[in-house]
Amino acid sequence: MIRTVLLAPLALLFISSSQLAYAAGNVVSIPLQRSFNRNSNILVARRTARTQIKQGKRLMQLAPDVDFDEDTHDVEPDFGQVRLTDATDTYYYGVISVGTPSQNFTVTFDTGSANMWIPGVRCTSKACLQHNRYDHDLSSTYQPLNGQFAIQYGTGEVRGFTSQDTVRVGGITIKDQPFAETTSEDEVFELPDTEFDGLFGLAFKSLSSGGLVPPMTKMIEETLVDEPVFAFALSQGHRSFGELLLGGYNELHYKGELRWMRVTRAKYWQVTMEGIWYGDGKFNLLSLSKDRDVSKIPLDLITASSTEAPLTDTWHQEKADAAAEKARKKARRKAKEGDSEMDMDTKRRHPPTDSSPKIKKLLPTGSDASPETSAIMDTGTSFLLGDPSSIQLISRIIGADFRTGDMSCAHLNELKSFWISLGGFKFEIAPEHYVYRDPVKKTCSSAWVPSYDSPFWVLGDSFLRAYYAVFDMKDKKVGLAPINMPLRHF
């Protein structure tokens, strides 16, 4: 049974600078009283508490119904926090409420889309009838927007109309939030495949269908959160808990330092992607699979360590010799024709190797120059989607069927990690993250899936659950660091 995240509203707080009463020594008393403006007053209380603690003072006389964390020195530390349920390691969902009085819904929090939608009571699709449905006639804060809504996802479509109502998430109240009530949903949203009721988009407004303001954007515009930031800690383990934090990030949930990558286009959470390597191999798989029949590339070439000498491999040497001979013949022909453009043509076809110290420092030693592509961070996608040629090569390496993803569970301990370069940083994805193990059927399948129509790679939950992911909407950047979160089941 899903444990509800949002219960009845907690006692409301109020604090002003004129009410701060200082006791002797290093003790500060902050009287907190009830108020009707919970969001802003919790933020004031939290900021005041943090400031005083940094100055070496100790808080006293907090109201009995106000939470204070002695370790983090936070007033109401759960403010902005949403507990996420892991559904078989393929998607995650949490609870929001809509309307007055509240109607609760489970939603997947999706960085790959920008709209919020929930099933409407007028929807009679099987998927809607199996889930909680929103009845705006029961809400005193509902307002009609009367716009039509339709959106096509990679796995199915939903249709409906637009409405506006009060939305509560993680203890934060968003008034007049626009969203869609669905009137039809494809069968992909039916049980048992889809446990959640609706979707809560966390991408940029430019991606929003119908121009509706995304909930996170509205929270930022109305200063309902500390910072224009949110962060995910996705768990791994059937029926375990993860966390979404709105308005900041938790330094206790990751190891080391966050590696920040600039968003190249503020629509999706899109960053540059320089390449993929297997183990400590030398060759960039994106480059190796480009314009080649990957079924004929010897696996010992791909898996060879960068400290070995893979260039002596017969296949590779033959390719190199053939290319060199072709270049010599062309040069001789150009010389006989007196082509003055020969040198310029050679320069165009053989550009200098990228000598960027950032890339050289962070990519595996000896890696070749790579064609730059891009990838998006998408919590609404289960797997790792990429160009078919590269995915076919990766599938060969790990022994998976390219089309179905099926693979044997017998040799998982022999597999190595892949390394993905994003924004000039390399990130490890270990076998336990790119191989999905069905706990019921006792089968294994690859998380690497070919995409035939996407202009970029899509790094879904299989990648993101290995990292604490921070999304900064103001500075348009994404930060990743190895996750450090204990596994909790319910």
Short mmCIF file of C-alpha atoms in Angstrom, two decimals:
data_model
loop_
_atom_site.label_atom_id
_atom_site.label_comp_id
_atom_site.label_asym_id
_atom_site.label_seq_id
_atom_site.Cartn_x
_atom_site.Cartn_y
_atom_site.Cartn_z
CA MET A 1 0.00 0.00 0.00
CA ILE A 2 1.31 3.44 -0.91
CA ARG A 3 2.02 5.58 2.06
CA THR A 4 0.55 9.04 1.55
CA VAL A 5 3.12 11.83 1.46
CA LEU A 6 0.77 14.77 1.79
CA LEU A 7 -1.57 14.59 4.75
CA ALA A 8 -3.68 17.25 6.39
CA PRO A 9 -1.92 20.65 6.44
CA LEU A 10 0.47 21.03 9.36
CA ALA A 11 0.36 23.94 11.77
CA LEU A 12 1.27 27.16 9.98
CA LEU A 13 4.16 29.37 10.99
CA PHE A 14 4.86 33.07 11.26
CA ILE A 15 8.02 34.96 12.04
CA SER A 16 9.17 38.55 11.57
CA SER A 17 12.41 40.33 12.38
CA SER A 18 10.66 42.45 15.00
CA GLN A 19 9.71 39.31 16.94
CA LEU A 20 13.23 37.94 17.34
CA ALA A 21 14.04 37.88 21.07
CA TYR A 22 17.70 37.28 21.95
CA ALA A 23 18.58 35.53 25.21
CA ALA A 24 21.91 35.75 26.99
CA GLY A 25 25.00 34.24 25.43
CA ASN A 26 24.70 32.36 22.15
CA VAL A 27 21.04 31.42 22.41
CA VAL A 28 18.40 32.89 20.11
CA SER A 29 14.68 32.46 20.66
CA ILE A 30 12.43 32.46 17.59
CA PRO A 31 8.74 32.42 18.52
CA LEU A 32 6.77 30.78 15.71
CA GLN A 33 3.03 31.32 15.55
CA ARG A 34 0.21 30.16 13.32
CA SER A 35 -0.39 31.95 10.05
CA PHE A 36 -2.31 31.47 6.83
CA ASN A 37 0.82 31.88 4.70
CA ARG A 38 2.65 28.64 5.34
CA ASN A 39 4.99 28.66 2.34
CA SER A 40 6.61 32.06 2.76
CA ASN A 41 6.76 31.92 6.54
CA ILE A 42 8.47 28.54 6.65
CA LEU A 43 11.06 29.93 4.25
CA VAL A 44 11.62 32.96 6.49
CA ALA A 45 11.94 30.73 9.55
CA ARG A 46 14.35 28.37 7.80
CA ARG A 47 16.59 31.17 6.54
CA THR A 48 16.64 32.87 9.93
CA ALA A 49 17.49 29.59 11.67
CA ARG A 50 20.35 28.88 9.27
CA THR A 51 21.78 32.36 9.68
CA GLN A 52 21.69 32.20 13.46
CA ILE A 53 23.21 28.73 13.56
CA LYS A 54 26.09 29.87 11.33
CA GLN A 55 26.71 32.65 13.85
CA GLY A 56 27.11 30.07 16.59
CA LYS A 57 23.76 30.66 18.25
CA ARG A 58 21.32 27.99 19.35
CA LEU A 59 17.59 27.98 18.61
CA MET A 60 15.09 27.67 21.44
CA GLN A 61 11.35 27.94 22.05
CA LEU A 62 10.16 26.54 18.73
CA ALA A 63 6.46 25.81 18.66
CA PRO A 64 5.72 22.19 19.64
CA ASP A 65 4.28 21.38 16.21
CA VAL A 66 7.33 22.69 14.35
CA ASP A 67 10.00 20.22 13.24
CA PHE A 68 13.66 21.07 13.82
CA ASP A 69 16.48 18.78 12.70
CA GLU A 70 19.38 18.88 15.15
CA ASP A 71 21.82 17.48 12.58
CA THR A 72 21.03 19.76 9.63
CA HIS A 73 19.72 22.71 11.71
CA ASP A 74 16.70 23.01 9.46
CA VAL A 75 13.26 24.26 10.44
CA GLU A 76 10.69 21.98 8.83
CA PRO A 77 13.36 19.86 7.05
CA ASP A 78 10.71 17.91 5.13
CA PHE A 79 9.38 21.07 3.47
CA GLY A 80 9.67 20.57 -0.30
CA GLN A 81 10.45 16.88 0.09
CA VAL A 82 8.48 14.26 -1.83
CA ARG A 83 8.91 10.57 -1.14
CA LEU A 84 9.19 8.55 -4.34
CA THR A 85 8.11 4.93 -4.67
CA ASP A 86 10.27 2.71 -6.87
CA ALA A 87 8.03 0.58 -9.09
CA THR A 88 10.19 -2.39 -10.17
CA ASP A 89 13.17 -0.13 -11.01
CA THR A 90 11.40 1.13 -14.14
CA TYR A 91 9.67 4.28 -12.89
CA TYR A 92 9.06 6.29 -9.73
CA TYR A 93 6.05 8.16 -8.40
CA GLY A 94 4.99 10.34 -5.48
CA VAL A 95 1.82 11.95 -4.14
CA ILE A 96 0.33 15.37 -4.81
CA SER A 97 -3.08 16.80 -3.97
CA VAL A 98 -5.33 18.98 -6.09
CA GLY A 99 -8.35 21.12 -5.18
CA THR A 100 -10.13 22.26 -2.04
CA PRO A 101 -10.75 19.99 -0.23
CA SER A 102 -7.76 17.97 -1.37
CA GLN A 103 -8.01 15.10 -3.85
CA ASN A 104 -4.87 12.95 -3.80
CA PHE A 105 -3.08 11.57 -6.85
CA THR A 106 0.09 9.63 -7.54
CA VAL A 107 2.21 11.17 -10.30
CA THR A 108 5.53 10.47 -11.95
CA PHE A 109 7.82 13.51 -11.71
CA ASP A 110 9.17 13.85 -15.23
CA THR A 111 12.16 15.99 -16.25
CA GLY A 112 11.49 15.02 -19.87
CA SER A 113 8.18 16.91 -20.11
CA ALA A 114 6.77 20.20 -18.84
CA ASN A 115 3.03 19.62 -18.38
CA MET A 116 1.03 18.42 -15.43
CA TRP A 117 -1.99 16.20 -16.06
CA ILE A 118 -4.25 13.93 -14.04
CA PRO A 119 -7.24 11.76 -15.01
CA GLY A 120 -10.52 13.69 -15.08
CA VAL A 121 -13.79 12.27 -13.83
CA ARG A 122 -15.17 12.56 -17.36
CA CYS A 123 -12.55 10.18 -18.70
CA THR A 124 -13.96 6.71 -19.34
CA SER A 125 -10.84 5.07 -20.81
CA LYS A 126 -9.90 1.88 -19.00
CA ALA A 127 -6.71 3.54 -17.78
CA CYS A 128 -8.69 6.35 -16.15
CA LEU A 129 -11.23 4.03 -14.56
CA GLN A 130 -8.38 2.11 -12.90
CA HIS A 131 -6.92 5.24 -11.28
CA ASN A 132 -7.94 8.16 -9.12
CA ARG A 133 -9.90 10.76 -11.09
CA TYR A 134 -10.18 14.47 -10.43
CA ASP A 135 -13.67 15.94 -10.03
CA HIS A 136 -13.47 19.71 -10.34
CA ASP A 137 -17.11 20.08 -9.26
CA LEU A 138 -16.00 19.08 -5.75
CA SER A 139 -13.33 21.82 -5.52
CA SER A 140 -14.12 25.37 -4.38
CA THR A 141 -10.83 26.66 -5.85
CA TYR A 142 -11.31 25.23 -9.35
CA GLN A 143 -11.35 27.56 -12.35
CA PRO A 144 -11.92 26.49 -15.98
CA LEU A 145 -9.36 27.39 -18.65
CA ASN A 146 -11.31 25.74 -21.47
CA GLY A 147 -8.29 24.90 -23.59
CA GLN A 148 -7.87 21.65 -25.48
CA PHE A 149 -4.96 19.41 -24.50
CA ALA A 150 -3.23 16.58 -26.35
CA ILE A 151 0.28 15.27 -25.92
CA GLN A 152 2.09 12.32 -27.48
CA TYR A 153 4.72 10.54 -25.43
CA GLY A 154 7.13 7.87 -26.60
CA THR A 155 4.76 5.16 -25.38
CA GLY A 156 1.27 6.64 -25.65
CA GLU A 157 -1.03 9.62 -25.94
CA VAL A 158 -3.35 11.49 -23.57
CA ARG A 159 -6.08 14.00 -24.44
CA GLY A 160 -8.21 16.34 -22.39
CA PHE A 161 -8.83 19.98 -21.48
CA THR A 162 -7.11 22.55 -19.31
CA SER A 163 -8.12 23.62 -15.81
CA GLN A 164 -6.73 25.58 -12.89
CA ASP A 165 -6.75 24.75 -9.19
CA THR A 166 -4.71 24.67 -6.01
CA VAL A 167 -1.95 22.04 -6.08
CA ARG A 168 0.00 20.84 -3.05
CA VAL A 169 3.29 18.99 -3.33
CA GLY A 170 5.90 18.35 -0.64
CA GLY A 171 4.10 20.69 1.76
CA ILE A 172 4.17 23.53 -0.80
CA THR A 173 0.87 25.09 -1.86
CA ILE A 174 0.63 26.39 -5.43
CA LYS A 175 -2.48 28.46 -6.02
CA ASP A 176 -4.08 28.72 -9.47
CA GLN A 177 -1.84 26.09 -11.03
CA PRO A 178 -2.78 25.29 -14.65
CA PHE A 179 -2.91 21.62 -15.64
CA ALA A 180 -4.86 19.21 -17.82
CA GLU A 181 -7.73 16.90 -16.95
CA THR A 182 -7.57 13.92 -19.29
CA THR A 183 -10.63 12.66 -21.13
CA SER A 184 -8.84 9.77 -22.86
CA GLU A 185 -5.65 7.82 -22.18
CA ASP A 186 -3.95 5.09 -24.21
CA GLU A 187 -3.80 1.54 -22.90
CA VAL A 188 -0.12 1.93 -21.98
CA PHE A 189 -1.33 3.86 -18.91
CA GLU A 190 -3.43 0.92 -17.68
CA LEU A 191 -2.71 -1.30 -14.71
CA PRO A 192 -0.59 -3.25 -13.98
CA ASP A 193 1.95 -1.54 -16.26
CA THR A 194 1.30 1.96 -14.90
CA GLU A 195 0.62 2.39 -11.20
CA PHE A 196 0.67 6.20 -11.13
CA ASP A 197 -2.38 8.34 -11.91
CA GLY A 198 -0.80 11.26 -13.76
CA LEU A 199 2.32 13.22 -14.61
CA PHE A 200 4.11 16.22 -13.11
CA GLY A 201 6.43 17.84 -15.67
CA LEU A 202 9.73 19.39 -14.54
CA ALA A 203 11.24 20.53 -17.85
CA PHE A 204 11.42 24.13 -19.05
CA LYS A 205 8.33 26.15 -19.98
CA SER A 206 9.38 26.25 -23.66
CA LEU A 207 8.51 22.53 -23.84
CA SER A 208 5.04 22.94 -22.33
CA SER A 209 2.10 21.95 -24.52
CA GLY A 210 -0.41 24.76 -24.81
CA GLY A 211 1.93 27.21 -23.11
CA LEU A 212 0.78 26.17 -19.63
CA VAL A 213 3.11 27.29 -16.84
CA PRO A 214 4.85 24.21 -15.36
CA PRO A 215 4.43 23.78 -11.58
CA MET A 216 8.14 24.26 -10.79
CA THR A 217 8.27 27.43 -12.87
CA LYS A 218 5.26 28.79 -10.96
CA MET A 219 6.85 27.89 -7.61
CA ILE A 220 9.94 29.86 -8.60
CA GLU A 221 8.02 32.86 -9.96
CA GLU A 222 5.98 33.11 -6.75
CA THR A 223 9.03 32.49 -4.49
CA LEU A 224 7.47 29.42 -2.92
CA VAL A 225 10.84 27.64 -2.73
CA ASP A 226 14.23 28.55 -1.28
CA GLU A 227 16.12 28.28 -4.56
CA PRO A 228 15.17 27.69 -8.23
CA VAL A 229 16.52 24.17 -7.90
CA PHE A 230 15.22 20.63 -7.47
CA ALA A 231 17.03 17.35 -6.94
CA PHE A 232 16.41 13.62 -7.38
CA ALA A 233 17.71 10.68 -5.40
CA LEU A 234 16.34 7.59 -7.13
CA SER A 235 16.55 4.36 -5.18
CA GLN A 236 17.27 0.93 -6.61
CA GLY A 237 15.28 -1.93 -5.19
CA HIS A 238 11.72 -3.04 -5.80
CA ARG A 239 9.32 -1.10 -3.56
CA SER A 240 12.05 1.06 -2.08
CA PHE A 241 11.92 4.81 -1.48
CA GLY A 242 13.61 7.61 -3.35
CA GLU A 243 13.33 11.36 -2.88
CA LEU A 244 12.55 14.52 -4.82
CA LEU A 245 13.53 17.75 -3.09
CA LEU A 246 11.96 20.98 -4.37
CA GLY A 247 13.82 24.22 -3.70
CA GLY A 248 17.29 22.87 -2.98
CA TYR A 249 19.44 19.76 -2.68
CA ASN A 250 20.68 17.58 0.16
CA GLU A 251 24.46 17.37 0.52
CA LEU A 252 24.08 14.22 2.61
CA HIS A 253 22.72 12.32 -0.38
CA TYR A 254 25.85 12.30 -2.52
CA LYS A 255 29.57 11.58 -2.34
CA GLY A 256 32.31 13.97 -3.41
CA GLU A 257 31.42 17.08 -5.37
CA LEU A 258 28.71 17.82 -7.88
CA ARG A 259 29.93 17.99 -11.46
CA TRP A 260 28.02 20.78 -13.16
CA MET A 261 27.12 20.67 -16.86
CA ARG A 262 25.66 23.55 -18.82
CA VAL A 263 22.25 23.02 -20.42
CA THR A 264 22.74 23.62 -24.14
CA ARG A 265 19.09 24.29 -24.92
CA ALA A 266 16.62 25.32 -22.21
CA LYS A 267 13.80 23.08 -23.31
CA TYR A 268 14.84 19.64 -22.15
CA TRP A 269 17.61 19.13 -19.59
CA GLN A 270 20.01 18.70 -22.49
CA VAL A 271 23.82 18.56 -22.25
CA THR A 272 26.65 17.72 -24.60
CA MET A 273 27.66 14.08 -24.93
CA GLU A 274 31.19 13.31 -26.12
CA GLY A 275 31.30 9.54 -26.09
CA ILE A 276 30.91 6.11 -24.48
CA TRP A 277 33.68 3.70 -23.48
CA TYR A 278 33.53 0.13 -22.21
CA GLY A 279 35.69 -0.71 -19.20
CA ASP A 280 39.12 0.84 -19.61
CA GLY A 281 38.99 0.36 -23.37
CA LYS A 282 40.54 2.87 -25.71
CA PHE A 283 37.84 3.29 -28.31
CA ASN A 284 34.91 5.66 -28.20
CA LEU A 285 31.93 3.51 -29.15
CA LEU A 286 30.08 6.45 -30.69
CA SER A 287 32.97 6.99 -33.11
CA LEU A 288 33.59 3.31 -33.70
CA SER A 289 29.99 2.59 -34.65
CA LYS A 290 29.57 5.59 -36.94
CA ASP A 291 29.09 4.62 -40.62
CA ARG A 292 30.28 1.05 -40.00
CA ASP A 293 28.82 -2.43 -40.03
CA VAL A 294 29.15 -2.98 -36.30
CA SER A 295 28.43 -6.70 -36.65
CA LYS A 296 31.86 -7.13 -38.22
CA ILE A 297 33.88 -5.25 -35.62
CA PRO A 298 35.85 -7.79 -33.51
CA LEU A 299 34.85 -7.66 -29.86
CA ASP A 300 38.45 -8.12 -28.71
CA LEU A 301 39.22 -4.79 -30.38
CA ILE A 302 36.46 -3.03 -28.44
CA THR A 303 37.21 -4.59 -25.09
CA ALA A 304 40.99 -4.22 -25.30
CA SER A 305 42.46 -2.19 -22.47
CA SER A 306 43.82 1.25 -23.30
CA THR A 307 47.18 0.02 -21.95
CA GLU A 308 47.29 -2.74 -24.55
CA ALA A 309 48.09 -2.28 -28.23
CA PRO A 310 44.79 -2.68 -30.08
CA LEU A 311 46.22 -1.00 -33.19
CA THR A 312 48.12 -4.21 -33.99
CA ASP A 313 44.80 -6.00 -34.34
CA THR A 314 44.55 -7.48 -37.85
CA TRP A 315 41.14 -6.01 -38.57
CA HIS A 316 42.11 -2.52 -37.46
CA GLN A 317 45.48 -2.64 -39.23
CA GLU A 318 43.85 -3.70 -42.48
CA LYS A 319 41.42 -0.80 -42.20
CA ALA A 320 44.25 1.62 -41.47
CA ASP A 321 46.37 0.32 -44.37
CA ALA A 322 43.45 0.55 -46.79
CA ALA A 323 42.68 4.12 -45.71
CA ALA A 324 46.31 5.14 -46.03
CA GLU A 325 46.63 3.64 -49.52
CA LYS A 326 43.43 5.38 -50.61
CA ALA A 327 44.79 8.69 -49.35
CA ARG A 328 48.12 8.17 -51.19
CA LYS A 329 46.35 7.38 -54.47
CA LYS A 330 44.20 10.47 -54.13
CA ALA A 331 47.22 12.64 -53.38
CA ARG A 332 49.07 11.31 -56.44
CA ARG A 333 46.03 11.95 -58.63
CA LYS A 334 45.62 15.47 -57.30
CA ALA A 335 49.30 16.18 -57.83
CA LYS A 336 49.15 15.05 -61.47
CA GLU A 337 46.12 17.27 -62.04
CA GLY A 338 47.89 20.20 -60.43
CA ASP A 339 45.01 20.75 -58.00
CA SER A 340 45.89 23.74 -55.87
CA GLU A 341 43.07 22.82 -53.45
CA MET A 342 44.76 19.58 -52.37
CA ASP A 343 46.26 20.90 -49.17
CA MET A 344 43.04 22.64 -48.15
CA ASP A 345 41.03 19.51 -48.92
CA THR A 346 43.39 17.42 -46.81
CA LYS A 347 43.02 19.84 -43.88
CA ARG A 348 39.25 19.71 -44.09
CA ARG A 349 39.18 15.94 -44.09
CA HIS A 350 41.83 15.53 -41.39
CA PRO A 351 41.13 18.18 -38.73
CA PRO A 352 43.57 18.49 -35.83
CA THR A 353 42.88 16.33 -32.79
CA ASP A 354 40.93 18.05 -30.02
CA SER A 355 43.52 19.13 -27.45
CA SER A 356 41.10 20.52 -24.87
CA PRO A 357 42.80 19.94 -21.49
CA LYS A 358 39.44 19.43 -19.82
CA ILE A 359 38.50 16.57 -22.11
CA LYS A 360 41.98 15.07 -22.14
CA LYS A 361 42.12 15.09 -18.39
CA LEU A 362 38.76 13.51 -17.81
CA LEU A 363 38.36 11.02 -20.66
CA PRO A 364 40.12 7.64 -20.58
CA THR A 365 43.74 7.78 -21.71
CA GLY A 366 44.23 7.46 -25.45
CA SER A 367 40.59 8.04 -26.37
CA ASP A 368 40.08 9.19 -29.93
CA ALA A 369 38.40 12.41 -31.02
CA SER A 370 34.64 12.00 -30.87
CA PRO A 371 31.68 13.48 -32.74
CA GLU A 372 29.75 15.68 -30.35
CA THR A 373 26.13 14.76 -29.83
CA SER A 374 23.78 15.53 -26.96
CA ALA A 375 21.81 13.76 -24.26
CA ILE A 376 18.87 14.68 -22.05
CA MET A 377 18.37 13.72 -18.40
CA ASP A 378 14.90 12.20 -18.26
CA THR A 379 13.38 10.84 -15.06
CA GLY A 380 10.27 9.92 -17.06
CA THR A 381 12.15 7.34 -19.15
CA SER A 382 13.10 3.97 -17.73
CA PHE A 383 16.06 3.08 -19.92
CA LEU A 384 18.99 4.38 -22.01
CA LEU A 385 17.93 5.35 -25.52
CA GLY A 386 20.46 6.00 -28.26
CA ASP A 387 21.24 5.69 -31.95
CA PRO A 388 20.65 2.14 -33.25
CA SER A 389 24.21 1.62 -34.52
CA SER A 390 25.80 2.40 -31.15
CA ILE A 391 23.18 0.39 -29.27
CA GLN A 392 23.77 -2.59 -31.55
CA LEU A 393 27.48 -2.43 -30.77
CA ILE A 394 26.84 -2.11 -27.02
CA SER A 395 24.41 -5.06 -27.17
CA ARG A 396 27.09 -7.22 -28.80
CA ILE A 397 29.57 -6.30 -26.07
CA ILE A 398 27.26 -7.33 -23.21
CA GLY A 399 25.66 -10.29 -24.99
CA ALA A 400 22.15 -8.86 -25.30
CA ASP A 401 19.68 -9.27 -28.13
CA PHE A 402 19.73 -5.96 -29.99
CA ARG A 403 15.99 -5.91 -30.71
CA THR A 404 14.48 -7.40 -27.55
CA GLY A 405 17.18 -6.61 -24.98
CA ASP A 406 17.02 -10.17 -23.61
CA MET A 407 20.26 -11.50 -22.16
CA SER A 408 21.55 -14.27 -19.94
CA CYS A 409 21.88 -13.71 -16.21
CA ALA A 410 24.69 -16.28 -15.96
CA HIS A 411 27.64 -14.01 -16.77
CA LEU A 412 26.72 -10.71 -15.20
CA ASN A 413 29.75 -10.79 -12.92
CA GLU A 414 31.99 -10.74 -16.01
CA LEU A 415 30.56 -7.49 -17.36
CA LYS A 416 32.39 -4.17 -16.95
CA SER A 417 31.17 -0.65 -16.45
CA PHE A 418 30.53 1.76 -19.29
CA TRP A 419 31.78 5.33 -19.09
CA ILE A 420 29.66 8.13 -20.56
CA SER A 421 31.21 11.55 -21.16
CA LEU A 422 28.77 14.42 -20.56
CA GLY A 423 29.76 18.07 -20.58
CA GLY A 424 33.42 17.02 -20.49
CA PHE A 425 33.03 14.80 -17.41
CA LYS A 426 32.99 11.02 -17.46
CA PHE A 427 30.31 9.15 -15.52
CA GLU A 428 30.32 5.45 -14.73
CA ILE A 429 27.31 3.22 -15.31
CA ALA A 430 27.85 -0.19 -13.74
CA PRO A 431 26.24 -3.52 -14.79
CA GLU A 432 23.76 -3.39 -11.91
CA HIS A 433 22.38 -0.22 -13.47
CA TYR A 434 22.37 -1.09 -17.18
CA VAL A 435 21.06 -4.66 -16.70
CA TYR A 436 17.50 -5.03 -15.49
CA ARG A 437 16.82 -8.15 -13.38
CA ASP A 438 13.20 -9.17 -13.04
CA PRO A 439 12.83 -10.34 -9.41
CA VAL A 440 9.74 -12.39 -10.25
CA LYS A 441 10.58 -13.97 -13.59
CA LYS A 442 14.30 -14.32 -12.74
CA THR A 443 15.23 -12.97 -16.16
CA CYS A 444 17.65 -10.28 -17.32
CA SER A 445 17.42 -7.64 -20.01
CA SER A 446 19.52 -4.74 -21.24
CA ALA A 447 18.64 -1.15 -20.43
CA TRP A 448 20.27 -0.02 -23.71
CA VAL A 449 17.42 0.56 -26.18
CA PRO A 450 17.66 1.76 -29.81
CA SER A 451 15.80 4.96 -30.71
CA TYR A 452 15.05 5.56 -34.37
CA ASP A 453 13.55 9.04 -34.19
CA SER A 454 15.20 10.91 -31.31
CA PRO A 455 17.75 13.63 -32.22
CA PHE A 456 19.58 13.02 -28.94
CA TRP A 457 20.36 10.29 -26.45
CA VAL A 458 17.93 9.87 -23.56
CA LEU A 459 19.47 8.97 -20.22
CA GLY A 460 16.65 7.67 -18.07
CA ASP A 461 16.36 6.11 -14.64
CA SER A 462 18.86 3.33 -15.40
CA PHE A 463 21.56 6.01 -15.50
CA LEU A 464 20.17 8.54 -13.05
CA ARG A 465 19.67 6.13 -10.15
CA ALA A 466 23.47 5.86 -9.90
CA TYR A 467 23.74 9.60 -9.23
CA TYR A 468 22.29 12.37 -7.15
CA ALA A 469 20.95 14.73 -9.81
CA VAL A 470 20.48 18.46 -9.21
CA PHE A 471 18.58 20.61 -11.72
CA ASP A 472 19.14 24.38 -11.59
CA MET A 473 16.45 26.23 -13.56
CA LYS A 474 17.88 29.73 -13.05
CA ASP A 475 21.47 29.05 -14.11
CA LYS A 476 20.37 26.33 -16.56
CA LYS A 477 22.73 23.61 -15.45
CA VAL A 478 22.66 20.02 -14.19
CA GLY A 479 24.87 18.64 -11.43
CA LEU A 480 25.66 14.96 -10.87
CA ALA A 481 27.53 13.17 -8.09
CA PRO A 482 27.59 9.50 -6.97
CA ILE A 483 24.52 8.84 -4.87
CA ASN A 484 24.84 8.22 -1.14
CA MET A 485 21.44 7.20 0.14
CA PRO A 486 20.51 4.19 2.27
CA LEU A 487 18.01 1.79 0.76
CA ARG A 488 14.62 1.96 2.51
CA HIS A 489 11.76 -0.39 1.75
CA PHE A 490 8.16 -0.29 2.81
#
